[in-house]
Coordinates of C-alpha atoms in Angstrom, one line a residue:
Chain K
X1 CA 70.1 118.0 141.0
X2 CA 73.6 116.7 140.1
X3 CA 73.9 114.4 137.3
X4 CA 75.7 110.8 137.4
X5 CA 78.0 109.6 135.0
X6 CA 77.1 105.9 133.6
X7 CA 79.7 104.8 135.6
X8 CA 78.5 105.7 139.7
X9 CA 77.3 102.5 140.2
X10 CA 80.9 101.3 139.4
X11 CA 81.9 104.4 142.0
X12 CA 79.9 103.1 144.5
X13 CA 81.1 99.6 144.5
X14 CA 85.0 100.4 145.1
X15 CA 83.8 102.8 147.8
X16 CA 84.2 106.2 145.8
X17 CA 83.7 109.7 148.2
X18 CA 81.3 111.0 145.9
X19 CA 81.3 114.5 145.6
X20 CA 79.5 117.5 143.7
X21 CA 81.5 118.5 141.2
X22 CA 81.1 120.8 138.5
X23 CA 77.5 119.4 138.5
X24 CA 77.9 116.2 138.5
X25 CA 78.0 113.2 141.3
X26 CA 81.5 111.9 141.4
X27 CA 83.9 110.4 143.7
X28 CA 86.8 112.6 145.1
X29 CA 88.9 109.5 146.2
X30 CA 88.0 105.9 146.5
X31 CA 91.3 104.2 148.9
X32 CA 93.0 107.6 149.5
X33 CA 94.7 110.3 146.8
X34 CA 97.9 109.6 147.4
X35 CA 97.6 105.9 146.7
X36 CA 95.9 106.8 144.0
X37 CA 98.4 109.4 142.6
X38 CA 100.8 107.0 143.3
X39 CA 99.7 104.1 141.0
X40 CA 99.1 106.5 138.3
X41 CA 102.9 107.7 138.2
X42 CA 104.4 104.1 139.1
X43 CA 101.5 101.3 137.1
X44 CA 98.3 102.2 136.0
X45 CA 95.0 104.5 137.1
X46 CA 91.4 104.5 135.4
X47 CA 89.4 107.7 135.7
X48 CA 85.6 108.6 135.0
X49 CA 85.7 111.7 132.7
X50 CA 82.3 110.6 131.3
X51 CA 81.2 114.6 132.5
X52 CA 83.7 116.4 130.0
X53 CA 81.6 117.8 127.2
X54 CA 81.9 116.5 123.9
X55 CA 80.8 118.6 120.8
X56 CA 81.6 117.6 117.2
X57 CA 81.8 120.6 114.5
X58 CA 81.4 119.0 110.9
X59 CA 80.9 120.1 107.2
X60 CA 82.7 122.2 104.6
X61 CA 82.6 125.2 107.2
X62 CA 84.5 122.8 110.0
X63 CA 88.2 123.7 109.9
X64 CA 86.9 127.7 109.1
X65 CA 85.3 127.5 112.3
X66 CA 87.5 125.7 114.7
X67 CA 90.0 127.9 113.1
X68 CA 88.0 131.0 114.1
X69 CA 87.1 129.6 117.2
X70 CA 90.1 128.3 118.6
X71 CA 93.7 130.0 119.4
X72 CA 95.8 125.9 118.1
X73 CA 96.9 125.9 114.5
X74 CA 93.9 123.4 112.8
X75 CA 95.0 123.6 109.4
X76 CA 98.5 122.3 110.7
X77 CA 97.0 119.8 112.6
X78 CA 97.0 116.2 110.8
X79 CA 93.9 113.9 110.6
X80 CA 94.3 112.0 113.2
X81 CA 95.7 114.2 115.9
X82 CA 94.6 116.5 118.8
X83 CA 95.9 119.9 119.6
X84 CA 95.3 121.9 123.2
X85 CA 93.7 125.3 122.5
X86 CA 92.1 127.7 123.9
X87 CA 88.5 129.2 122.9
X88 CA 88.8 132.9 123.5
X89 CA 86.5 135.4 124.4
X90 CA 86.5 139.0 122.5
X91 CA 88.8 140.2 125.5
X92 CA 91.3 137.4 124.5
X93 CA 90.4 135.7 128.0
X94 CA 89.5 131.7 128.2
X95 CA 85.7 130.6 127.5
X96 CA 87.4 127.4 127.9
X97 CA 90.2 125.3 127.2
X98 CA 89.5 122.1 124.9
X99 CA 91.3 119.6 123.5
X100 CA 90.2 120.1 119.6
X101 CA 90.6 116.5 117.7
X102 CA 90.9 116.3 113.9
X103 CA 89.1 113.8 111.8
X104 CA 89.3 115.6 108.5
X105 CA 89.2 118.7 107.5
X106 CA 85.1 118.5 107.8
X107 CA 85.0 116.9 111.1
X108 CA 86.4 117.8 114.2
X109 CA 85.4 116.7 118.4
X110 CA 86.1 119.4 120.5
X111 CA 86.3 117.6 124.2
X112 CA 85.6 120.5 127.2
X113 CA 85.4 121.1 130.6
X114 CA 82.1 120.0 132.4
X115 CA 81.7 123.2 134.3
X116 CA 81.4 124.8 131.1
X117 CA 79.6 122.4 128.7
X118 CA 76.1 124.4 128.1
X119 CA 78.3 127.9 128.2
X120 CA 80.8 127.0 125.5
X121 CA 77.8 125.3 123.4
X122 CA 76.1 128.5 123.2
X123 CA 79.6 130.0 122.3
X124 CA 80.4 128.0 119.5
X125 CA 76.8 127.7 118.1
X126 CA 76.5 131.6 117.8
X127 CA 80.2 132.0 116.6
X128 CA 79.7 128.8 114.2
X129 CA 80.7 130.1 110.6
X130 CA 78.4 127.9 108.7
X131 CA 79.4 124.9 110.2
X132 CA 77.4 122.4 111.5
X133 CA 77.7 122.2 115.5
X134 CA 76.1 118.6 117.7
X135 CA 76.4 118.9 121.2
X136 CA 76.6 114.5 122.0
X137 CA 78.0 114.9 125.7
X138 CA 74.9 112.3 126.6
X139 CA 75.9 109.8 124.1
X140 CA 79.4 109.5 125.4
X141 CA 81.4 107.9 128.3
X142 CA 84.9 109.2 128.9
X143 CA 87.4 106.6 130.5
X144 CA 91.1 108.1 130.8
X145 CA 93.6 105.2 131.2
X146 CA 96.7 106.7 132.7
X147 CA 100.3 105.4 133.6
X148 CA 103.2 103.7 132.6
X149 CA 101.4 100.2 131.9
X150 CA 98.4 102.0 130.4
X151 CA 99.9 100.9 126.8
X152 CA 100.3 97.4 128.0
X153 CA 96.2 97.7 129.7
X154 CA 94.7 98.9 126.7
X155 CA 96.7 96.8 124.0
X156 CA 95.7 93.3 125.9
X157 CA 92.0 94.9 125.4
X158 CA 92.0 95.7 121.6
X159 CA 93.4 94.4 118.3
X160 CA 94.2 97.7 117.1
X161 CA 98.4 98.1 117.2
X162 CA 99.0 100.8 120.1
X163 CA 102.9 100.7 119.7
X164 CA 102.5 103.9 116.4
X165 CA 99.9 105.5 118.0
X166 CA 102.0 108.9 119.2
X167 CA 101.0 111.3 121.7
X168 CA 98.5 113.5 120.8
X169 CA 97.1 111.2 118.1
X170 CA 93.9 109.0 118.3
X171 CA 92.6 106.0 116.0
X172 CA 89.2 104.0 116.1
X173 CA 88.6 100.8 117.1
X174 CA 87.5 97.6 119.7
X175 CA 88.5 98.0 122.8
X176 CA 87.2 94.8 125.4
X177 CA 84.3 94.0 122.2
X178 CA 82.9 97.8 122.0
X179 CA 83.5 100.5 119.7
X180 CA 86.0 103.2 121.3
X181 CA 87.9 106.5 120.3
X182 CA 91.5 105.4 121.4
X183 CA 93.3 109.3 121.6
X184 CA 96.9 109.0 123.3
X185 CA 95.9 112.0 125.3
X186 CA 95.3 112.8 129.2
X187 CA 95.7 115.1 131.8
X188 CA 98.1 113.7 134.1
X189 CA 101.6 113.7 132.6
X190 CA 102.3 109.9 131.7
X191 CA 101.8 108.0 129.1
X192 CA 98.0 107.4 128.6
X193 CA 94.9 106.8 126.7
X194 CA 91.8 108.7 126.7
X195 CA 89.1 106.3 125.7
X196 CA 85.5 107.5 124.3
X197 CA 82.6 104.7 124.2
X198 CA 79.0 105.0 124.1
X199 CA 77.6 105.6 127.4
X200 CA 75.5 102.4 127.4
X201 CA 79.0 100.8 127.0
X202 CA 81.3 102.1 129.6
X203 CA 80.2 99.7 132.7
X204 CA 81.5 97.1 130.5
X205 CA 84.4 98.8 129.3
X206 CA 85.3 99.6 133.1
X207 CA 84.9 96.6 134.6
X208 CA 87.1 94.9 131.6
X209 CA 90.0 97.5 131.9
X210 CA 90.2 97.1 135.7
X211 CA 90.2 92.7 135.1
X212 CA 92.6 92.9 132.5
X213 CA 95.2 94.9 134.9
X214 CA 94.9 93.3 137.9
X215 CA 98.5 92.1 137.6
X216 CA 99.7 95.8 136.8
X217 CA 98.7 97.1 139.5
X218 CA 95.5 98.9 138.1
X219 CA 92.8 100.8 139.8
X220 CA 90.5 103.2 139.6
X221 CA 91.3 107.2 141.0
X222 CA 89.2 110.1 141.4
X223 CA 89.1 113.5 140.9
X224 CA 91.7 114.4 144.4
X225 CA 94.2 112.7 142.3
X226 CA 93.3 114.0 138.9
X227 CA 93.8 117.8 140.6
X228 CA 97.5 116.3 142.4
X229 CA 98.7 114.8 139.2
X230 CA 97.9 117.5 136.8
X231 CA 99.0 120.3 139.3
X232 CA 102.9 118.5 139.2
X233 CA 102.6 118.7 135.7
X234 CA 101.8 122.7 135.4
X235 CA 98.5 121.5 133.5
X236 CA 96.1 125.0 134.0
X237 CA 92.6 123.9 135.7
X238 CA 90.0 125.8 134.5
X239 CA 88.3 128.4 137.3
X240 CA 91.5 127.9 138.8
X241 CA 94.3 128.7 136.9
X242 CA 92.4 130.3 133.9
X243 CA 89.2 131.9 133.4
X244 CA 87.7 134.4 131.1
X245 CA 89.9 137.1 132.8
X246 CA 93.4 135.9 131.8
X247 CA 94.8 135.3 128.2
X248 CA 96.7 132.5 127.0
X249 CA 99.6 134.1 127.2
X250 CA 99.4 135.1 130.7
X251 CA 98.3 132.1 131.9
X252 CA 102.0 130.8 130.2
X253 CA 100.6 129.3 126.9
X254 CA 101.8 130.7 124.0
X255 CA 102.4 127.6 122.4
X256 CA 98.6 126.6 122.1
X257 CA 98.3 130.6 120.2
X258 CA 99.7 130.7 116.8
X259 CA 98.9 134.5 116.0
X260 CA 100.4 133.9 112.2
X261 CA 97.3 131.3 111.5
X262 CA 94.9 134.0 110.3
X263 CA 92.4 135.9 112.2
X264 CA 90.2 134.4 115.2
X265 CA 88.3 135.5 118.1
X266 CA 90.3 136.9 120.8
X267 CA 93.4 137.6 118.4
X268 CA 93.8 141.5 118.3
X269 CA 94.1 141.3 121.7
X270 CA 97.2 138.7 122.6
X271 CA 99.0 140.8 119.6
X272 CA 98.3 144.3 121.5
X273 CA 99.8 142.2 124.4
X274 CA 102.6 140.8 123.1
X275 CA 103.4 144.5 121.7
X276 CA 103.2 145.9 125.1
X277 CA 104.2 143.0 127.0
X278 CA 102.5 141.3 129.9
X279 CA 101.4 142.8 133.2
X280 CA 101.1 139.1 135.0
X281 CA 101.8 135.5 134.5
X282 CA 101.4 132.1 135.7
X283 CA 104.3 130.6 137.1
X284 CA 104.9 127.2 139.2
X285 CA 106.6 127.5 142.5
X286 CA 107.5 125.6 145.7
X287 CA 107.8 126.8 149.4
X288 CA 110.7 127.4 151.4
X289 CA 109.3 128.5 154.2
X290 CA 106.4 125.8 155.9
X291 CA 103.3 125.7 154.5
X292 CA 101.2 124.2 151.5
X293 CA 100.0 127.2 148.9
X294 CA 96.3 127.1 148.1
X295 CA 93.8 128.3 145.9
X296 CA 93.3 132.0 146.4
X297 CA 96.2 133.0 149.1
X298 CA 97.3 136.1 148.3
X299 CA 101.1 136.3 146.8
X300 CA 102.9 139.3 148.5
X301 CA 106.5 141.1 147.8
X302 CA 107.7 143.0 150.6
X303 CA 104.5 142.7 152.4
X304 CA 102.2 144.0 149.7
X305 CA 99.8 141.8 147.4
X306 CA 101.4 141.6 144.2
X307 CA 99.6 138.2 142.8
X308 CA 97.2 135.5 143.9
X309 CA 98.2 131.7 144.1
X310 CA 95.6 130.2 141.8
X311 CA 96.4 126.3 142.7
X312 CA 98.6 124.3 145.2
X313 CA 98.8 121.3 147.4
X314 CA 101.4 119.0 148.9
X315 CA 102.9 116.9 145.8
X316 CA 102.4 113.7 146.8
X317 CA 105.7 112.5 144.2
X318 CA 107.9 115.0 145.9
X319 CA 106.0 115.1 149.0
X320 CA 106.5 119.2 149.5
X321 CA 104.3 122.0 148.5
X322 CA 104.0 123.0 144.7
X323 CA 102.0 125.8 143.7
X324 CA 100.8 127.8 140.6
X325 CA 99.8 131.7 140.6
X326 CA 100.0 134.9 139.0
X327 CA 102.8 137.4 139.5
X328 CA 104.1 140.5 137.9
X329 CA 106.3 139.9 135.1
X330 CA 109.2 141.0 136.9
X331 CA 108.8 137.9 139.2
X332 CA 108.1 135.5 136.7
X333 CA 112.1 134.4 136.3
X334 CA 113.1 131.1 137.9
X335 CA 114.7 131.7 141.0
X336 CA 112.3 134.7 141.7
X337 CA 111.4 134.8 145.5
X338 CA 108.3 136.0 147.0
X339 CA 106.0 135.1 149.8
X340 CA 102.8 133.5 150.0
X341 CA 100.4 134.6 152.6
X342 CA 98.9 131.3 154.4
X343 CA 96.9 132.1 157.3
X344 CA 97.7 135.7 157.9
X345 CA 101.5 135.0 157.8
X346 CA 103.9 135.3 155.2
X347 CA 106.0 132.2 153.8
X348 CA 109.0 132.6 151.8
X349 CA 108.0 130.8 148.4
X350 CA 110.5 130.3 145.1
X351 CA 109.6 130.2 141.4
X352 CA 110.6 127.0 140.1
X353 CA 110.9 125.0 136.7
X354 CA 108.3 122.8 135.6
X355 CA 107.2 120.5 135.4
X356 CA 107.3 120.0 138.8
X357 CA 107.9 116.5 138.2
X358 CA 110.0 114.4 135.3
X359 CA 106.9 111.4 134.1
X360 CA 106.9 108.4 131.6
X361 CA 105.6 110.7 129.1
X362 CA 109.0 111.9 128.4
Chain F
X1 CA 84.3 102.3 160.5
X2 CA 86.8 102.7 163.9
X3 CA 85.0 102.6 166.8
X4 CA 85.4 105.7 169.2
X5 CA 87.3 104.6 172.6
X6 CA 84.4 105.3 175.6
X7 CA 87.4 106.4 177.6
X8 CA 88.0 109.9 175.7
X9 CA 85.4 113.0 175.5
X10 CA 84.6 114.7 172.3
X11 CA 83.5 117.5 170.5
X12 CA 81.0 118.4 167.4
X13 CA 84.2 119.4 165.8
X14 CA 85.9 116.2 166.1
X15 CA 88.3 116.8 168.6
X16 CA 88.8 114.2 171.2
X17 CA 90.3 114.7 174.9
X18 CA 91.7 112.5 177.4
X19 CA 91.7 113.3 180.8
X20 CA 94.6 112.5 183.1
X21 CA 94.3 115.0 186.3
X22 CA 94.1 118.2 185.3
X23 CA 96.0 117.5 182.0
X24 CA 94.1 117.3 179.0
X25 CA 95.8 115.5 176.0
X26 CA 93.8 116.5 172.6
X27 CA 93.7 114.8 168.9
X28 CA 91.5 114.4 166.4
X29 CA 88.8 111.6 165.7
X30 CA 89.6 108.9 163.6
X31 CA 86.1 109.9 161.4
X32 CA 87.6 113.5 161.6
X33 CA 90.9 112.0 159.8
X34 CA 88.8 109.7 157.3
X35 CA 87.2 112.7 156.0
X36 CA 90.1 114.5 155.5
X37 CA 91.7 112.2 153.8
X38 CA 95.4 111.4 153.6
X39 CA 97.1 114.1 156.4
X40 CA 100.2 115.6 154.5
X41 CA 100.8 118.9 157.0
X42 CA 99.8 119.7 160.3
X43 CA 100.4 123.1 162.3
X44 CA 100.4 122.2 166.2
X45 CA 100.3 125.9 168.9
X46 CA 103.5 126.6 171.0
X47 CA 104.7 125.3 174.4
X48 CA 103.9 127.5 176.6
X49 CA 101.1 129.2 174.6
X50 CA 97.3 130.0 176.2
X51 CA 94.7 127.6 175.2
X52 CA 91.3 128.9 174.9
X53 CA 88.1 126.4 174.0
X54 CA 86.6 127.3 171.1
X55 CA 89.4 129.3 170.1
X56 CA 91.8 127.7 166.6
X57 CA 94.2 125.5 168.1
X58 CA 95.9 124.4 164.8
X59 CA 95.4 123.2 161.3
X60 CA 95.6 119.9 159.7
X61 CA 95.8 119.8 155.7
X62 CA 95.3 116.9 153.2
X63 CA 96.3 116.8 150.0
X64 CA 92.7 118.3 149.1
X65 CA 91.6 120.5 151.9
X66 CA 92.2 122.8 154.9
X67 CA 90.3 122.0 158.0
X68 CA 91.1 124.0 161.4
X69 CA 91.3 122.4 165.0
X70 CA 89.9 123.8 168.0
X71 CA 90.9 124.0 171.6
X72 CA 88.3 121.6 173.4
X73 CA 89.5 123.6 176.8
X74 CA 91.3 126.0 178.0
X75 CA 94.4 126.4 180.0
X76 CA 98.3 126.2 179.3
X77 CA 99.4 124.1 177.0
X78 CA 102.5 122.2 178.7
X79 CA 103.4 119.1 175.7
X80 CA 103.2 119.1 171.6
X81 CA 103.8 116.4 169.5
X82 CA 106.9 117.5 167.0
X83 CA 107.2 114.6 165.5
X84 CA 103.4 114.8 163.8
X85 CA 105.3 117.5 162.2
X86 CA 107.5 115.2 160.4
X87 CA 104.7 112.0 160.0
X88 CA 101.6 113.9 159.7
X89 CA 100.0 110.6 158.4
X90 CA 100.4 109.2 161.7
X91 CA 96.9 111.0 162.4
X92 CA 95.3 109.1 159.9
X93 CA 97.1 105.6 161.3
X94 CA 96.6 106.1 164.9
X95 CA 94.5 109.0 165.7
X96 CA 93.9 108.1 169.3
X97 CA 97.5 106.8 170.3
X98 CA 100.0 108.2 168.3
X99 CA 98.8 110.6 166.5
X100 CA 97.8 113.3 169.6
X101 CA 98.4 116.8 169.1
X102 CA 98.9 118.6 172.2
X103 CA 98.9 118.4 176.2
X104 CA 97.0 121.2 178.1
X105 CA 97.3 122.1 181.8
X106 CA 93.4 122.4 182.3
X107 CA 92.6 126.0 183.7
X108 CA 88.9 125.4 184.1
X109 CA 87.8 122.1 184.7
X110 CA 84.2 122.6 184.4
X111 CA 84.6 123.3 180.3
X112 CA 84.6 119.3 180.1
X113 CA 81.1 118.9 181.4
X114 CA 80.5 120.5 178.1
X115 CA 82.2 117.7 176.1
X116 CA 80.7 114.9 174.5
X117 CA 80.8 111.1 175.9
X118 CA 81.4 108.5 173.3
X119 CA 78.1 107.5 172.4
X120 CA 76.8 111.1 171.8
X121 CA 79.9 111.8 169.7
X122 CA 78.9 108.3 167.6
X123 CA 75.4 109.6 167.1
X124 CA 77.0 112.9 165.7
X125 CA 79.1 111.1 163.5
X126 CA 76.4 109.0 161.8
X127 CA 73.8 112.0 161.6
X128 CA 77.4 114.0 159.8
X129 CA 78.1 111.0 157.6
X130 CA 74.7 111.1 156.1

């Protein structure tokens, strides 16, 4: 039986699709994705994330442990900032990838994918190094508050000054009367807030956010346009773009493993790696033949598989197909061609930079 | 939701056919194009091709997901519409009107007894949209 988020009554009453997703009942679009995608890049977008996993490590053994666990630098990391990592397998492949945020150097939230909640809770608990691990995914609500007014949403929400909270840091506070994590974090590329409340508050919270912006432009967007807007940023999906089969450093994220940090799980393995050098990696790419790339078409060179596309659609920003996979090295360059096999027939495709698309963020 | 025109004939998969002669023009439902979502690419068949029902007649994508179109008859098909091509949303503005896909010279008229009339295609609809 899928689980609800406190928020599907909210779903139901702006006529949210609801879908199964990663266990859970929640809408794939409400209006249509790419109006949704749409007011995310040009005003403002809410999103339930209430499903994302929330699991706090704490006590003297905390920064040992995240440290061991996680592939990010935690000892560089301030209080009062987040870092992207990955939590490794002994093969050096992704149990997950979490966002790890930093309270002090005894207390850290480690926020991760739904899908894998219960599997990277056992993880952690048996690779805990004396520190003290609280799974409290019930007791919180996730609402992301994404776009280029999301600043200006939030701020006419809370007392706490916005304007010097940087990206990738997070603060405590009020936001619409109720106690929040405000984290300048998110998944779509723009300039956003991630805001964590109790669950018994986030109906309120909701239905504040979405008053509040009404003159911005605000509304709520569901998971189709959480995939779209992430996917034009290069952002990796988890079961799509990485899994416990590719490392880091294939998947094209080097910069969340610091191999000088000290030893942790998964390490020995991205340094034989990088010794040997990479068989595969992730790279974004558009079409130049017709076509849109999807999930699991096979990426051929001169009519033989050589990779696998691992995500695409049609951007709905530069309204053509983008696409992520995994080729050989050799083909990893921009400018590399190859094709992409959609429907039995080949279609010229080209490695590209990315992000695909410039955002707000930047 | 759009009503479904009583003039057409329809299909479990959401194909709808009008009738004209022996000239079939074919689209999609407006409830197939709801589900979908918003059309971003659509692959129509060739002038000139064989049509054969039941057999894939094209594809229509959304920003999400892939879904395949069937021929509702068979035959020759004589007219597609290029321009969906180039306005693939107009499936999702005007699925009965605009937004056809091709025109089939009818080899086998008797196929159509198979089809659906509008009311049996509305009870479908309701039984698929839970």
């Amino acid at each position: 039986m899928a689980r609800r988020t406190p928020l599907y009554e909210a779903h139901l009453q702006a006529g949210g699709k609801i879908v199964e997703f990663a266990g859970w009942e929640l809408p794939v679009q409400y209006k249509g994705i790419i109006e949704e995608h749409t007011a995310v890049r040009t005003a403002v977008g809410l999103f339930d994330v209430s499903h994302m996993g929330e699991v706090f490590v704490t006590g003297p053994k905390a920064l040992e442990a995240t440290q061991q666990l996680l592939t990010n630098d935690l000892a560089k990391c301030k209080d009062g900032q987040a870092l992207y990592a990955g939590l490794l397998n002994d093969k050096g492949g992704f149990v997950d990838d979490v966002l790890c945020y930093r309270y002090n150097e005894q207390k850290f939230l480690l926020v991760v994918n739904a899908a894998n909640a219960a599997k990277d809770v056992a993880w952690i608990k048996a690779h805990s190094f004396g520190a003290q691990i609280d799974d409290r995914s019930d007791e919180y609500a996730q609402i992301a508050v994404q776009g280029p007014k999301s600043r200006e949403l939030v701020q006419r929400l809370t007392k706490v000054d916005l304007s010097p909270l940087g990206y990738y840091r997070f603060t405590e506070g009020e936001v619409a009367g109720g106690q929040c994590i405000i984290a300048r974090t998110g998944y779509t590329g723009e300039l956003g807030f991630e805001l964590y409340t109790s669950s018994g508050n986030a109906m309120k919270l909701w239905g504040a956010l979405l008053e509040a912006g009404k003159d911005l432009g605000v509304m709520p967007a569901a998971l189709g346009a959480r995939d779209s807007l992430r996917l034009e940023m290069k952002f990796a999906l988890y079961g799509n773009d990485i899994d416990d089969e590719h490392t880091p450093l294939e998947a094209d994220l080097g910069w969340i493993v610091k191999l000088n940090k000290g030893e942790f799980i998964g390490r020995q393995v991205l340094v034989d790696q990088k010794e040997k050098g990479l068989g595969r990696k992730l790279v974004g790419f558009t079409m130049t033949d017709k076509g849109i790339p999807r999930h699991g078409y096979p990426i051929l060179k001169d009519g033989k598989q050589v990779g696998v596309v691992t995500s695409g659609t049609q951007s709905p920003t530069l309204k053509k197909p983008i696409g992520m996979g995994y080729v050989p090295l050799e083909l990893s360059a921009i400018d590399s061609t190859f094709d992409v096999e959609i429907r039995g027939r080949p279609a010229a495709a080209v490695v590209v930079k990315t992000p695909f698309v410039e955002t707000s963020n930047r | 939701m759009a009503s479904v025109p009583t003039s057409l004939k329809y299909t479990k998969d959401h194909e709808w056919v009008k009738v004209e002669g022996n000239i079939a023009t074919i689209g999609v439902t407006a409830f197939a194009a709801e589900q979908l979502g918003d059309v971003v690419y659509v692959e129509l068949p060739k002038v000139g091709a064989q049509a054969k029902a039941g057999a894939t007649m094209g594809v229509v994508e959304s920003t999400k997901a892939v879904s395949d179109v069937f021929f509702p008859v068979s035959g020759t098909i004589k007219e597609a519409n290029e321009p969906l091509a180039d306005a693939p949303e107009t499936i999702n503005q005007d699925p009965y009107e605009k937004g056809w896909f091709i025109k089939v010279e009818m080899s086998d008229a008797s196929e159509l007894e198979k089809l659906w009339d509008a009311p049996k295609y509305e009870e479908h609809v309701k039984a698929s949209a839970h």
